[in-house]
Short mmCIF file of C-alpha atoms in Angstrom, two decimals:
data_model
loop_
_atom_site.label_atom_id
_atom_site.label_comp_id
_atom_site.label_asym_id
_atom_site.label_seq_id
_atom_site.Cartn_x
_atom_site.Cartn_y
_atom_site.Cartn_z
CA MET A 1 76.14 130.99 46.22
CA ASP A 2 79.25 129.22 47.48
CA LEU A 3 79.41 127.06 50.60
CA PRO A 4 82.28 126.10 52.92
CA GLN A 5 84.11 123.15 51.40
CA SER A 6 84.28 121.06 54.55
CA LEU A 7 81.43 119.32 56.31
CA PRO A 8 82.55 120.72 59.70
CA GLY A 9 82.19 124.24 58.29
CA ARG A 10 78.76 123.48 56.90
CA MET A 11 77.57 121.87 60.11
CA TYR A 12 78.75 124.85 62.15
CA LEU A 13 76.68 127.20 60.00
CA LEU A 14 73.68 124.86 60.14
CA ALA A 15 73.77 125.17 63.92
CA TYR A 16 73.34 128.95 63.70
CA ASN A 17 69.93 130.41 64.47
CA PRO A 18 69.50 133.48 62.21
CA GLY A 19 66.32 134.58 63.99
CA ARG A 20 68.00 134.75 67.40
CA ARG A 21 71.42 135.56 65.92
CA ARG A 22 73.24 132.98 68.01
CA MET A 23 74.76 129.53 67.89
CA THR A 24 72.78 126.53 69.07
CA ALA A 25 73.63 122.91 69.97
CA GLY A 26 75.65 123.95 73.02
CA ALA A 27 78.06 121.38 74.42
CA GLN A 28 77.33 118.79 71.74
CA LEU A 29 78.41 121.00 68.81
CA GLY A 30 82.05 120.00 69.22
CA TYR A 31 81.10 116.33 68.88
CA VAL A 32 79.05 117.09 65.77
CA LEU A 33 82.01 118.88 64.18
CA ARG A 34 84.37 115.99 64.99
CA ALA A 35 81.86 113.61 63.44
CA ALA A 36 81.59 115.88 60.41
CA ALA A 37 85.35 115.68 59.89
CA LEU A 38 85.18 111.88 60.13
CA ALA A 39 82.30 111.90 57.63
CA ASP A 40 84.38 114.02 55.24
CA LEU A 41 87.22 111.52 55.48
CA LEU A 42 84.93 108.52 55.09
CA LEU A 43 83.26 109.96 51.98
CA ALA A 44 86.68 110.79 50.50
CA GLY A 45 87.90 107.22 51.06
CA ALA A 46 90.65 108.46 53.38
CA ILE A 47 89.39 106.30 56.24
CA ALA A 48 87.28 103.16 56.43
CA ASP A 49 85.57 100.93 58.95
CA VAL A 50 87.94 98.15 59.99
CA SER A 51 86.31 95.68 62.37
CA GLY A 52 84.29 98.42 64.02
CA LYS A 53 87.19 100.86 64.25
CA ALA A 54 88.27 103.82 62.12
CA GLY A 55 91.27 102.98 59.96
CA ALA A 56 93.30 105.37 57.79
CA GLN A 57 93.82 104.30 54.20
CA PRO A 58 97.37 104.51 52.80
CA GLY A 59 98.37 107.40 50.57
CA GLN A 60 95.28 109.55 51.15
CA VAL A 61 95.49 113.35 51.23
CA VAL A 62 92.74 115.86 52.03
CA ALA A 63 92.80 119.56 51.26
CA ASP A 64 91.09 120.99 54.32
CA PRO A 65 93.68 121.48 57.10
CA LEU A 66 91.30 120.79 60.00
CA VAL A 67 90.01 117.60 58.42
CA ASP A 68 93.59 116.60 57.65
CA VAL A 69 94.49 116.98 61.34
CA VAL A 70 91.88 114.34 62.15
CA LEU A 71 93.23 112.08 59.42
CA GLN A 72 96.76 112.37 60.79
CA GLN A 73 95.53 111.58 64.30
CA ILE A 74 93.90 108.39 63.05
CA ALA A 75 96.88 107.44 60.89
CA SER A 76 99.37 107.85 63.73
CA SER A 77 97.32 106.19 66.47
CA ARG A 78 96.46 102.67 67.48
CA PRO A 79 93.03 101.51 66.19
CA ARG A 80 90.20 103.18 68.07
CA SER A 81 86.43 103.05 67.92
CA TRP A 82 84.47 105.61 65.95
CA ARG A 83 82.94 106.79 69.20
CA SER A 84 86.40 107.49 70.58
CA TRP A 85 87.30 109.64 67.58
CA VAL A 86 84.05 111.58 67.80
CA SER A 87 84.77 112.37 71.46
CA LYS A 88 88.48 113.17 71.09
CA GLY A 89 89.30 116.86 70.84
CA ALA A 90 85.70 118.08 70.57
CA ALA A 91 86.32 121.41 72.31
CA PRO A 92 89.40 122.36 70.24
CA MET A 93 87.55 121.31 67.08
CA LYS A 94 84.74 123.74 67.85
CA ARG A 95 87.24 126.55 68.36
CA ASP A 96 89.29 125.69 65.29
CA VAL A 97 86.29 125.46 62.95
CA ARG A 98 85.06 128.80 64.25
CA GLU A 99 88.46 130.40 63.62
CA GLN A 100 88.64 128.91 60.13
CA LEU A 101 85.20 130.33 59.26
CA VAL A 102 86.30 133.73 60.56
CA THR A 103 89.42 133.63 58.39
CA GLU A 104 87.37 132.64 55.34
CA GLY A 105 84.85 135.41 55.99
CA TRP A 106 81.80 133.26 56.76
CA ILE A 107 81.33 134.54 60.30
CA GLN A 108 82.37 137.32 62.63
CA VAL A 109 83.15 136.75 66.29
CA GLU A 110 82.95 139.44 68.96
CA PRO A 111 84.11 138.70 72.49
CA ARG A 112 81.88 139.91 75.31
CA ARG A 113 81.12 139.13 78.95
CA ILE A 114 77.90 137.87 80.50
CA LEU A 115 77.04 139.95 83.58
CA GLY A 116 80.37 141.62 83.04
CA LEU A 117 82.16 138.51 84.31
CA PHE A 118 81.97 135.44 82.08
CA PRO A 119 83.72 135.67 78.70
CA VAL A 120 81.80 134.38 75.66
CA ALA A 121 82.24 134.64 71.90
CA GLU A 122 79.27 136.17 70.10
CA VAL A 123 79.02 134.71 66.60
CA THR A 124 77.37 136.43 63.64
CA VAL A 125 77.05 134.81 60.22
CA THR A 126 78.17 137.34 57.62
CA ASP A 127 75.46 136.42 55.11
CA THR A 128 72.60 134.35 56.53
CA ARG A 129 71.60 133.26 53.03
CA VAL A 130 74.24 130.54 53.39
CA VAL A 131 72.31 129.14 56.38
CA ASP A 132 69.13 129.16 54.30
CA LEU A 133 70.95 127.40 51.47
CA LEU A 134 72.21 124.66 53.78
CA ALA A 135 68.76 124.25 55.31
CA GLY A 136 67.42 123.92 51.77
CA SER A 137 69.93 121.15 51.07
CA VAL A 138 68.69 119.27 54.13
CA ALA A 139 65.07 119.72 53.04
CA ALA A 140 65.84 118.55 49.51
CA ALA A 141 67.65 115.47 50.82
CA LEU A 142 64.52 114.54 52.76
CA ARG A 143 62.28 115.14 49.75
CA ASP A 144 64.10 114.16 46.54
CA PRO A 145 64.51 110.61 45.19
CA ILE A 146 67.09 109.05 47.45
CA ASP A 147 69.36 107.91 44.63
CA GLU A 148 69.62 111.56 43.49
CA VAL A 149 70.75 112.93 46.85
CA ASP A 150 74.37 114.08 46.94
CA PRO A 151 76.30 112.03 49.55
CA ARG A 152 77.48 115.20 51.28
CA ASP A 153 73.89 116.41 51.63
CA ALA A 154 72.92 112.99 52.97
CA ALA A 155 75.74 113.36 55.47
CA LEU A 156 74.38 116.75 56.55
CA VAL A 157 71.04 115.13 57.32
CA ALA A 158 72.66 112.24 59.18
CA LEU A 159 74.86 114.52 61.28
CA ALA A 160 72.05 116.97 62.04
CA ALA A 161 69.79 114.12 63.14
CA ALA A 162 72.34 112.21 65.22
CA GLY A 163 73.67 115.44 66.73
CA GLU A 164 70.17 116.78 67.37
CA ILE A 165 70.81 120.09 65.59
CA LYS A 166 67.37 121.57 66.12
CA THR A 167 67.86 124.50 63.77
CA ALA A 168 68.17 122.01 60.89
CA LEU A 169 66.05 119.12 62.15
CA PRO A 170 63.69 119.79 65.07
CA ARG A 171 62.54 116.73 67.01
CA ALA A 172 59.14 116.62 65.29
CA ARG A 173 60.79 116.65 61.89
CA ARG A 174 63.22 113.91 62.89
CA ARG A 175 60.28 111.75 63.94
CA GLU A 176 58.37 112.52 60.75
CA HIS A 177 61.28 111.48 58.54
CA LYS A 178 62.72 108.75 60.75
CA GLU A 179 62.91 106.06 58.06
CA ARG A 180 64.27 108.45 55.43
CA ILE A 181 66.94 109.72 57.82
CA ALA A 182 67.96 106.14 58.57
CA ARG A 183 68.48 105.47 54.85
CA LEU A 184 70.42 108.69 54.31
CA SER A 185 72.57 107.93 57.34
CA GLU A 186 73.85 104.75 55.70
CA VAL A 187 76.31 106.84 53.67
CA ILE A 188 78.26 107.58 56.87
CA GLY A 189 76.89 104.66 58.90
CA PRO A 190 79.55 104.18 61.61
CA VAL A 191 80.01 107.93 62.09
CA ALA A 192 76.29 108.64 62.54
CA LYS A 193 75.91 105.76 65.00
CA ALA A 194 78.93 106.89 67.02
CA LEU A 195 77.76 110.51 67.16
CA ARG A 196 74.31 109.45 68.33
CA LYS A 197 75.81 107.40 71.18
CA VAL A 198 78.18 110.20 72.23
CA VAL A 199 75.39 112.79 72.29
CA GLN A 200 73.10 110.48 74.24
CA ALA A 201 75.85 109.78 76.78
CA GLN A 202 76.57 113.51 77.13
CA GLN A 203 72.90 114.26 77.69
CA ALA A 204 72.55 111.46 80.23
CA ALA A 205 75.58 112.73 82.14
CA ALA A 206 74.19 116.27 82.15
CA ALA A 207 70.79 115.04 83.38
CA SER A 208 72.42 112.95 86.13
CA SER A 209 74.50 115.91 87.27
CA ALA A 210 71.47 118.19 87.35
CA SER A 211 69.47 115.73 89.44
CA SER A 212 72.22 114.95 91.94
CA PRO A 213 71.82 116.48 95.40
CA THR A 214 74.16 119.34 96.20
#
């Protein structure tokens, strides 16, 4: 069975809960998808870590249009931290990946309103076997000899762990495989670290807002 070519597409599908037929990860999904695009570029050699910042490499071209947008942003901008690039454009990235998956036939999106007032997009994966296949890739990466793990599967594990995608890696499983996840995360080291910090900051801000007096 085929899979989406890009890591953002794969991560989006990994965040789908087939049992409840809905997306998970909430506000942090956009950050995970931005990080997935950076991971794609890093694995392709299109960007590299330059003194703690993401730097575009000359003459590199990527096929996926959404990933290429991120590459062009990096190439045309002053040097910025990995954390900055994970945070930049997270909401549009979530929307654009969703639209790309609709166009390619991986998902269907139906607009509806909660309580008849608040518009939401209800996502359905066309064939949930693709979610099972991706979950199997994550499980295999945690189980197989580490030198036999495909770098893109290692990246899936790293992104799911740093982004706390519970459908792929629940908290108990992240704790169980903590050392293994750390080793797999080395393949996209600066991206995984940046995503973890962004998600933690987002969660801390949400907790602070919830506890503030009204």
